[in-house]
DNA sequence: TATGAATGAGAGTTCATTCAT
DNA sequence: CATGAATGAACTCTCATTCAT
């Protein structure tokens, strides 16, 4: 594996654009990065192609994102934030509903979230990701699922909600994986099966 | 002088060793490949490192595995075969037991299988894998799970078993992922939760 | 980490430089390539040596010529263009002269052309050359010779000029080969012989 | 270019086989080498493929031909000898005929010779060929053509025959090249043209 | 002697990153 | 800031040749 030589001035953050023009550039770069990371995965994505898709020069890309890793981080963070906001918004809608109602909504929301942020999974799974930030991101998501679970009626006990949250998140990913599986007949049936399983489980008995 | 070789027959398979020495080499190479692929993933693994870990020259590695991709395929196929054999062996032990009994056994067997074949998941998930062979491998596994399910007492109807098999396999992967998750407190609780969920679901009600 | 790039658009052309610096580089690279291809032939020439002779890094070479084959193509095309221009320029000088006058001029011009473009023959003969472009290049050259022949006085009939053009081109190559033959005594006599043969043949009787 | 490390015991000749079995092997190896050199050229031909085509092991190939170069030399020498024998045989048939009769016979004999020894040209043109032996081979061929020319009626003066021989040999190659040229319409016409040109030239006036 | 395994220098190529204009 | 050129370590793969059985 190619280990980039340590720079003397280590960059740890994407530079923030100072002007209007810059903001548009950054948006275009992130959009291009989303597309390329989603299509090819982190490793096979190249900075050159990302720049090209954003109709920017390679130099320009590096102006805002000093390393490939930082670009991935910035993009992933933005995605995570969007997801957090989504869950936040769901909280009020779901409060007081029975736990099993969560399943349907979460499945459909998650699915459309990933359709709009197709690089999220690839970036979350990439190797070499800083374990600290990975954990942090997860904590946030789990915390939000826990909040949803403990706000149902009847509420899931906090203790159990912690474990359930993890299960729920994994199941969401499974569901998305199945949705995306090429030529799988009976996809619908399988998804129903999973949703049903989760609902039953959430309903307690 | 390397002249691009317009070969009439592009190699599509690992070359089989014909001597004892060769067999030993291939075994060592596969072991090394397992370790490296597991540690770094397909992309970041390098042929050079694999050869070095097997104390073989790079030329020796290529003698038996003409491309990195073919090495991965061969290794993955061997793993899949081992898994198939494992499931085959389980069939007799499990026949006639209630469906929910499957959960415990599958979880533990799968977990130890992956401990011994740590590259299996990484190789199964790599990009650029031939979709045909990917599907074929899956079909085999699913077929075997279906067999297990339809041999329980009472038997799961074939139709439903098809869908369930997919769910079961995904849950196994989830369980393994959780097992391997660094610094996750309450890992045990979460795993119990999943096992419970699956058991309930398999028990029909 | 080199990940095979499944590029949607495989490069089929040399990249054009956009800055003065780049133009100079490309010129140096082509000069170096000319020397190395001429000395060693296509197969034995190495990209590393070409880059080194141009005092460029290997990366720089690949920036403009994405493959060795493309480098050869670009160089050969440039040479062919130069030759075409040369023949074009001869057209006016020769129009109205008798056919046999062509021989002397063509021989000497061709000889000095190859002295200045010493890789032309090696590149034209290399294996794996795209048959389409090979044919195209030939057509152009033949067409120009035909033009010269049909513009003589008396003019060679078009039909016969087509066949003669091919003969003329081959004889030019033979002449050059003989010129370049190491330690051949009586080179001059042999060349005279060929020139004479061609002149007689062109003069019709 | 890959320069093979100097061996301590420099091999300078193909080893002669000692038994019947060995002679068959050598014949098979030479046949395979002929095919591969002809198809791919010297550089792109590989020892491995040659051995495989002869259904011999690579070790066996090296037993008889200690280097690729020596294999090429041996094959080329055998071809040259066959050609010399052919010309020898022609001498009696042609003695006393007019010079222009040579053209037709030489063209057709040469063409069928190359059909049976398709690697001859490729091996004769390869780079790195020992200039001494190259010159020697040529001398022999030229000498034989000279003999044919000086035995015609009326005989070509020795002096001129020397120069003519070279021209004749080159024209033979040109003819063969044209015969082999893919999709050239009017091939026949062109060949007639060349033959005619040579005949006229040989006829003196 | 025949066979197949072993070796490793060297080739083409890639791409993250830096630099000069 | 933008741009495109420059860099070179690292990577996959090849193949003539040698070795061990």
Short mmCIF file of C-alpha atoms (C1' of nucleotides) in Angstrom, two decimals, chain F residues 3-16:
data_model
loop_
_atom_site.label_atom_id
_atom_site.label_comp_id
_atom_site.label_asym_id
_atom_site.label_seq_id
_atom_site.Cartn_x
_atom_site.Cartn_y
_atom_site.Cartn_z
"C1'" DT F 3 -4.07 25.78 -13.58
"C1'" DG F 4 -1.54 22.20 -15.53
"C1'" DA F 5 3.03 20.22 -15.36
"C1'" DA F 6 6.30 17.50 -12.56
"C1'" DT F 7 7.64 13.86 -9.57
"C1'" DG F 8 8.78 9.13 -8.20
"C1'" DA F 9 7.72 5.38 -5.14
"C1'" DA F 10 5.04 1.55 -5.58
"C1'" DC F 11 2.51 -1.76 -8.11
"C1'" DT F 12 1.35 -5.72 -11.16
"C1'" DC F 13 3.25 -8.78 -14.22
"C1'" DT F 14 6.85 -11.18 -17.56
"C1'" DC F 15 10.25 -14.21 -18.93
"C1'" DA F 16 15.02 -15.83 -19.74
#
